[in-house]
mmCIF file of N, CA and C in Angstrom:
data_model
loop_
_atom_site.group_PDB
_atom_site.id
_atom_site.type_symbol
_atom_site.label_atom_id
_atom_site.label_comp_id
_atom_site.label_asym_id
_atom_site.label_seq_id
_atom_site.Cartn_x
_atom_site.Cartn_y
_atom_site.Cartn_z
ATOM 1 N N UNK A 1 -219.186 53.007 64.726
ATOM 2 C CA UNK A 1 -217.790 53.196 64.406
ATOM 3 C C UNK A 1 -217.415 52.227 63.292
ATOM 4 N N UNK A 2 -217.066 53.127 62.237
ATOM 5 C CA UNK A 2 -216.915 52.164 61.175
ATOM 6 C C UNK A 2 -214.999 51.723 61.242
ATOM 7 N N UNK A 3 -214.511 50.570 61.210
ATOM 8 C CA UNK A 3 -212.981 50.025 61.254
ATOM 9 C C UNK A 3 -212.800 49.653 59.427
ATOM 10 N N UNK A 4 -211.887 50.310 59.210
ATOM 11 C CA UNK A 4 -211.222 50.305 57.793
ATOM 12 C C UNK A 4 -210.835 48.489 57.977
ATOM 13 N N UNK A 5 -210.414 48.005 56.673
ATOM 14 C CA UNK A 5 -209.411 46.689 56.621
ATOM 15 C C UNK A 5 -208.299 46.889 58.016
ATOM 16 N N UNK A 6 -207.956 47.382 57.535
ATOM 17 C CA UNK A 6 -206.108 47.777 58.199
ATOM 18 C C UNK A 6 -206.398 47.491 59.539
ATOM 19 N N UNK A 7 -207.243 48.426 60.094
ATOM 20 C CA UNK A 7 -207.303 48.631 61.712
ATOM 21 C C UNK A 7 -207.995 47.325 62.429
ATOM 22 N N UNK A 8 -209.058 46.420 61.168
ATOM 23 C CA UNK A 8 -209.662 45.415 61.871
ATOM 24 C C UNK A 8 -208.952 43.934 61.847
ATOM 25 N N UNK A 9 -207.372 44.084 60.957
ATOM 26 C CA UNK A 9 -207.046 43.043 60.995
ATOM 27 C C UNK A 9 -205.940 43.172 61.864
ATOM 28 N N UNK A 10 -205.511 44.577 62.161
ATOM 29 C CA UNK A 10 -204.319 45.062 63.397
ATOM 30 C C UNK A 10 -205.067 44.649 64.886
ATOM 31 N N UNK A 11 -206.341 45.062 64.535
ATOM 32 C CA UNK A 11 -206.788 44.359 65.881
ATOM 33 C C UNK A 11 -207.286 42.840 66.238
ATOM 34 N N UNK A 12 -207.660 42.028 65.139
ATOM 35 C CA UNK A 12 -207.618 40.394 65.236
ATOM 36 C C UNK A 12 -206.220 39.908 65.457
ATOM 37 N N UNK A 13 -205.116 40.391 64.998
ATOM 38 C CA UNK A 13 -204.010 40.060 65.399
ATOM 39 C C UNK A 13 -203.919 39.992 67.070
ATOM 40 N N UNK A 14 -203.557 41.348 67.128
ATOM 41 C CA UNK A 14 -203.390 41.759 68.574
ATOM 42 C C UNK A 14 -204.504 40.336 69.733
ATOM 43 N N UNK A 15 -205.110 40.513 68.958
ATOM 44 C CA UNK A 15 -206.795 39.773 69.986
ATOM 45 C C UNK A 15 -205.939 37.886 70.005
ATOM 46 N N UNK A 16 -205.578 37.639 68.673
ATOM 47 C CA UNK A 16 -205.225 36.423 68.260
ATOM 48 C C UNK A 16 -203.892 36.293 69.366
ATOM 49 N N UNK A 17 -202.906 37.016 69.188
ATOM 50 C CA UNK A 17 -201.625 37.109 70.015
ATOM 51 C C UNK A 17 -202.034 37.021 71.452
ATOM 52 N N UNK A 18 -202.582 37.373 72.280
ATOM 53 C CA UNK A 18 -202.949 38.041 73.025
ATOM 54 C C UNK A 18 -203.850 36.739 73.823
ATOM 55 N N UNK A 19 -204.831 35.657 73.054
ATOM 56 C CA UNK A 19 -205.239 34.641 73.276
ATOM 57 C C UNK A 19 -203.967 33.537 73.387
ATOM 58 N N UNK A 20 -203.128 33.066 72.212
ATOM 59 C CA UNK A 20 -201.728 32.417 72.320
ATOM 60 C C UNK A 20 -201.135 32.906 73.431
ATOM 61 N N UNK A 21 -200.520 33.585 74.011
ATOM 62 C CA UNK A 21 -200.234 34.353 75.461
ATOM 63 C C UNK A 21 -201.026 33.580 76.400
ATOM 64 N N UNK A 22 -202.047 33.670 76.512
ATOM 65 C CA UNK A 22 -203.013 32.767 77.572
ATOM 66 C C UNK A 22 -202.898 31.549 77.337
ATOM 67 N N UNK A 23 -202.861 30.749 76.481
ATOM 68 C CA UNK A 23 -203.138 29.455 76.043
ATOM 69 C C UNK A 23 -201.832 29.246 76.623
ATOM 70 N N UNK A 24 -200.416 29.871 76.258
ATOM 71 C CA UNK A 24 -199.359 29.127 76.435
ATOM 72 C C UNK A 24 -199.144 29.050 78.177
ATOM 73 N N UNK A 25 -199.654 30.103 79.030
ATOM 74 C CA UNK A 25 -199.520 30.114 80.328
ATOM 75 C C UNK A 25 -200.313 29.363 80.848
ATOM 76 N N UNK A 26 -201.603 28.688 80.561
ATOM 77 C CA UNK A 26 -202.631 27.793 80.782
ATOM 78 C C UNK A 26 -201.644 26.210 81.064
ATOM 79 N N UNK A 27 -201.370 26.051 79.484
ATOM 80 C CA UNK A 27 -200.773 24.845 79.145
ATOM 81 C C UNK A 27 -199.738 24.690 79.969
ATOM 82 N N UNK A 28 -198.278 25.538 79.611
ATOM 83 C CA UNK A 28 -197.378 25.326 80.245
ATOM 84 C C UNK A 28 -196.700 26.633 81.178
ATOM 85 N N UNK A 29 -196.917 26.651 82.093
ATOM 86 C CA UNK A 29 -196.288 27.729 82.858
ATOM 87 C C UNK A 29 -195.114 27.914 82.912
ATOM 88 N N UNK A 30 -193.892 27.264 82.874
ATOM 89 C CA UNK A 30 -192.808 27.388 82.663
ATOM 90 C C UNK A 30 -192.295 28.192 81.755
ATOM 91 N N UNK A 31 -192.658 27.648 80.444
ATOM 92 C CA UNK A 31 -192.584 28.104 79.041
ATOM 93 C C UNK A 31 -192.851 29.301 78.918
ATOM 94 N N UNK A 32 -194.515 29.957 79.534
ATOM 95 C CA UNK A 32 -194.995 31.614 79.962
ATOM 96 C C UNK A 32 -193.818 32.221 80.447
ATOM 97 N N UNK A 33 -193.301 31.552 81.899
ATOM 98 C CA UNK A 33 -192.239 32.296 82.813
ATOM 99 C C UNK A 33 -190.699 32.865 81.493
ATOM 100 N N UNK A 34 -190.097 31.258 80.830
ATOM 101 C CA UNK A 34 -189.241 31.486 80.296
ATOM 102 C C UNK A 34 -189.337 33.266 78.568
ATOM 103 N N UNK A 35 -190.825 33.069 78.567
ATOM 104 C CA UNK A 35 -191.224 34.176 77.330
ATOM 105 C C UNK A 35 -191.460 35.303 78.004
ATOM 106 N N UNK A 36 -192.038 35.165 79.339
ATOM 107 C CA UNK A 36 -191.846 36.602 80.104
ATOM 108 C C UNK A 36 -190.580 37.076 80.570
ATOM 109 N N UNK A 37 -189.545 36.534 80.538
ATOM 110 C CA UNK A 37 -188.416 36.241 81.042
ATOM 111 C C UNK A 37 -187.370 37.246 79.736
ATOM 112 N N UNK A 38 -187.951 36.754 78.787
ATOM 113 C CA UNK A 38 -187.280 37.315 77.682
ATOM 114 C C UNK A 38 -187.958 38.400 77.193
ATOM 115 N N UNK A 39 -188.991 38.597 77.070
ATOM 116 C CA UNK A 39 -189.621 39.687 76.612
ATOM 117 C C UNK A 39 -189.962 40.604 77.548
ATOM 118 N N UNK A 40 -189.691 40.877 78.835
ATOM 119 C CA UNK A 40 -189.552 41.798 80.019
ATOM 120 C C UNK A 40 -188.001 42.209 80.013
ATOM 121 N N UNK A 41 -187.357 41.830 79.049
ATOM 122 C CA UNK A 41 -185.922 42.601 78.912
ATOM 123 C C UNK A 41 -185.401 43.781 78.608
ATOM 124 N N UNK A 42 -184.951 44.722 79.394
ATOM 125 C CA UNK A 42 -185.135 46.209 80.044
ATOM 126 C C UNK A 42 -184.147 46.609 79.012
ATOM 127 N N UNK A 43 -184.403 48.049 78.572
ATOM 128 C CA UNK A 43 -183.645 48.415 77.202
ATOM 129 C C UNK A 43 -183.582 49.978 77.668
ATOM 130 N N UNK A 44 -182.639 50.328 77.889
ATOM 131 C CA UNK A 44 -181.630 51.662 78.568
ATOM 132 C C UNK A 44 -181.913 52.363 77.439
ATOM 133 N N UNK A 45 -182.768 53.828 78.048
ATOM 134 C CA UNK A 45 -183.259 54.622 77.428
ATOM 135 C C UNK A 45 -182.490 56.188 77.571
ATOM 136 N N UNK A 46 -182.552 57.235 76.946
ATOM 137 C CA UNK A 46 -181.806 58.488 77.262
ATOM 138 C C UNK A 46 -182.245 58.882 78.414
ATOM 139 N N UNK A 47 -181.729 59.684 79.451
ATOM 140 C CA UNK A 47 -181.928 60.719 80.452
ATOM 141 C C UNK A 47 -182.923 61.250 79.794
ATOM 142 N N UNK A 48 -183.667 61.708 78.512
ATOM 143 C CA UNK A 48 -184.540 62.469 78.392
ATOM 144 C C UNK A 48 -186.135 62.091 78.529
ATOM 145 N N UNK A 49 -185.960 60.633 78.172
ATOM 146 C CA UNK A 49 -186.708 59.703 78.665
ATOM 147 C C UNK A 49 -187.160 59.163 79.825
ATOM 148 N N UNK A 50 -186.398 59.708 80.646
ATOM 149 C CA UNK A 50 -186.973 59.067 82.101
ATOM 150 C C UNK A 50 -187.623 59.216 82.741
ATOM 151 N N UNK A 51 -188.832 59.773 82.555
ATOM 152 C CA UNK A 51 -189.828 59.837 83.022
ATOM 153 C C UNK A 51 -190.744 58.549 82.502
ATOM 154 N N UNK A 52 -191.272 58.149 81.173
ATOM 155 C CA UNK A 52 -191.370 57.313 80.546
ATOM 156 C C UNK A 52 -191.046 56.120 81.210
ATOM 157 N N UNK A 53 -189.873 56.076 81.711
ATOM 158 C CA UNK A 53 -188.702 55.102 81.689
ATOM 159 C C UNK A 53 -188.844 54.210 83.081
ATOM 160 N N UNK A 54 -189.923 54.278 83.381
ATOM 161 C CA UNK A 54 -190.326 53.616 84.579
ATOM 162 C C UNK A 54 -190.771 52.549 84.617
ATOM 163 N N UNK A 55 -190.401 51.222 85.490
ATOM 164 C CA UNK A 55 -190.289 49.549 85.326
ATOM 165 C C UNK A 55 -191.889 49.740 85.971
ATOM 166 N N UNK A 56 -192.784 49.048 85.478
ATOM 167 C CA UNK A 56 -194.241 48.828 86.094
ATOM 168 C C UNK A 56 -194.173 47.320 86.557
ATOM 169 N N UNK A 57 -194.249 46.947 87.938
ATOM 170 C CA UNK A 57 -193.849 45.506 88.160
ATOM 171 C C UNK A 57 -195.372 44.608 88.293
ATOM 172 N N UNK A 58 -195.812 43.865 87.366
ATOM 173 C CA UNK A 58 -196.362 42.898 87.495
ATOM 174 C C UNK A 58 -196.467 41.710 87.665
ATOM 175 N N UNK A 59 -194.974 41.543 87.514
ATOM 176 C CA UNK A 59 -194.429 39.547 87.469
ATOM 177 C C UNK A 59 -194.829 39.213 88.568
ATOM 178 N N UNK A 60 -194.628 39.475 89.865
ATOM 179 C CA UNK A 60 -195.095 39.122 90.999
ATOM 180 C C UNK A 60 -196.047 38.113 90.755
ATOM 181 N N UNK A 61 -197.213 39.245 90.291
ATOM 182 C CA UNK A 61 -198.454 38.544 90.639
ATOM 183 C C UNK A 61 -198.675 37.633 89.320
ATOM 184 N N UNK A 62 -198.570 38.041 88.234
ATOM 185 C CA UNK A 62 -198.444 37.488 86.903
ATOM 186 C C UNK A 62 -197.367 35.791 87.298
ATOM 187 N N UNK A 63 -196.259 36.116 87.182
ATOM 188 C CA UNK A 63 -195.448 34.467 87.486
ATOM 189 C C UNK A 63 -195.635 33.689 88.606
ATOM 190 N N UNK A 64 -196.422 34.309 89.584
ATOM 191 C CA UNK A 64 -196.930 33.109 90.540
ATOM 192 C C UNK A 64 -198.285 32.726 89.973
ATOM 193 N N UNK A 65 -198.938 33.136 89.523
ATOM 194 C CA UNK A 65 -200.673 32.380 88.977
ATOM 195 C C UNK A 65 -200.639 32.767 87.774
ATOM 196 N N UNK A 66 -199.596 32.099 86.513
ATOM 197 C CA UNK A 66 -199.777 31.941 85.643
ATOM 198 C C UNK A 66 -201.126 31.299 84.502
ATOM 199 N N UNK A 67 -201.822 30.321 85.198
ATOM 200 C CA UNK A 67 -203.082 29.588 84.776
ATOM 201 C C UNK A 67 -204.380 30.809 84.735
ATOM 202 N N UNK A 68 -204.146 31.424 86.443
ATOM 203 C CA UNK A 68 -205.318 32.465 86.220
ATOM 204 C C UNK A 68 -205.317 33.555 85.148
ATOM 205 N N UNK A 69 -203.842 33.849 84.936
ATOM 206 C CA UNK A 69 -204.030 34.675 84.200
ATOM 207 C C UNK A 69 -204.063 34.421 82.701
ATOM 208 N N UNK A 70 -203.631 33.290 82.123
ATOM 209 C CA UNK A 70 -204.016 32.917 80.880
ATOM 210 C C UNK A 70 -205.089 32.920 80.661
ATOM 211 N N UNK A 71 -205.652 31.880 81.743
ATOM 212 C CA UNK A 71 -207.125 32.218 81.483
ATOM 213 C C UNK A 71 -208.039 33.802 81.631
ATOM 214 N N UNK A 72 -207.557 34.150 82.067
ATOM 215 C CA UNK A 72 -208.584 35.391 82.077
ATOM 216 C C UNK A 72 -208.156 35.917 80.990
ATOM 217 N N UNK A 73 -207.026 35.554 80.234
ATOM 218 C CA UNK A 73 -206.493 36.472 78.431
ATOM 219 C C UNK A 73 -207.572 35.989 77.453
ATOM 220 N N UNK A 74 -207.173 34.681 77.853
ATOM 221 C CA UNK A 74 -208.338 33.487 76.916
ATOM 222 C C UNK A 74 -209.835 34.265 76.880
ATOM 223 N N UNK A 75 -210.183 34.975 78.013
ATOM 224 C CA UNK A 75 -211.611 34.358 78.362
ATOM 225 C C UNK A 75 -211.315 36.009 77.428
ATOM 226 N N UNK A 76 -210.761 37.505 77.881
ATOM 227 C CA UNK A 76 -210.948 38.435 77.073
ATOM 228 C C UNK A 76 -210.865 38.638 76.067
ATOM 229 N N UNK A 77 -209.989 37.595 75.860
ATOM 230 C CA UNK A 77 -209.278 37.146 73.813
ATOM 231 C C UNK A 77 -210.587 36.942 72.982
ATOM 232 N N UNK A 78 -211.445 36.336 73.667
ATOM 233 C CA UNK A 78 -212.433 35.671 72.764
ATOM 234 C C UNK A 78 -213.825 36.796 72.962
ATOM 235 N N UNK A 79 -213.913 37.241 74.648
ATOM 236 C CA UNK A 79 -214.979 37.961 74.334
ATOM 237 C C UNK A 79 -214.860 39.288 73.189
ATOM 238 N N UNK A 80 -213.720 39.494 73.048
ATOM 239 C CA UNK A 80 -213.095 40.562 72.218
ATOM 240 C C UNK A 80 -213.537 39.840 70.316
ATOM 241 N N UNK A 81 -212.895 38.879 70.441
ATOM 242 C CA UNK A 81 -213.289 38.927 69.072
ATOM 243 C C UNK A 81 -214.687 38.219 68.785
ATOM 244 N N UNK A 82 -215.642 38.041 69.591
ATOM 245 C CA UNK A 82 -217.026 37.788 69.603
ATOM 246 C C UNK A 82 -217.464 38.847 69.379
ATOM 247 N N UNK A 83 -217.230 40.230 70.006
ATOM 248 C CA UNK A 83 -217.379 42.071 69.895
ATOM 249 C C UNK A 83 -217.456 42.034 68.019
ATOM 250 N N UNK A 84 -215.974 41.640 67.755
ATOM 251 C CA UNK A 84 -215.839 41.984 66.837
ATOM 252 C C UNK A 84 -216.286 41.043 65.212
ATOM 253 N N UNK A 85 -216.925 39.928 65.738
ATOM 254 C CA UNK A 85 -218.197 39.189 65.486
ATOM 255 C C UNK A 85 -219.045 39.788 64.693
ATOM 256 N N UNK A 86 -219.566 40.435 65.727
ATOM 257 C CA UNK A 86 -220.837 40.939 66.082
ATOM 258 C C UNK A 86 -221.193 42.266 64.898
ATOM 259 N N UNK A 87 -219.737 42.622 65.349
ATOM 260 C CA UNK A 87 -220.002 43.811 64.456
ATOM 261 C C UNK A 87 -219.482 43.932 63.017
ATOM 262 N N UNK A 88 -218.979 42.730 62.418
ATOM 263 C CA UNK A 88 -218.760 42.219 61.185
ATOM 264 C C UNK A 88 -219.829 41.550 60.399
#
């Protein structure tokens, strides 16, 4: 599978973001809670949408073991762009 420019730097981003996300829930959990806090902010969609429009609840488990789950971003963040390493 050959990845154009575009698509391989849309996806180092994503991979890069995605590691920062982990790192910050590692470091400081609070800080995770307060960015999940804000960026889990629910945005009222049409009646035509509602199917779509369904809350998927993960905080539960996500804001009580914040550390595990950074780390496990961390640990996919990197095996991801080792993938993409590999194939560069």
């Amino acid at each position: 599978m050959d990845l154009s420019l575009p698509t391989f730097s849309l996806l180092v981003s994503l991979i890069g973001l995605s590691a920062v996300a982990g790192i910050v829930a590692v470091v400081c959990p609070t800080c995770f809670q307060r960015l999940a806090g804000i960026g889990g902010s629910w945005v009222d969609t049409d009646r035509w949408w509602a199917v779509l429009d369904q809350r998927v609840d993960i905080d539960r488990f996500v804001l009580q073991r914040p550390r595990l789950f950074g780390s496990i971003v961390i640990a996919a963040s990197a095996y991801l762009g080792y993938l993409l390493y590999l194939k560069f």
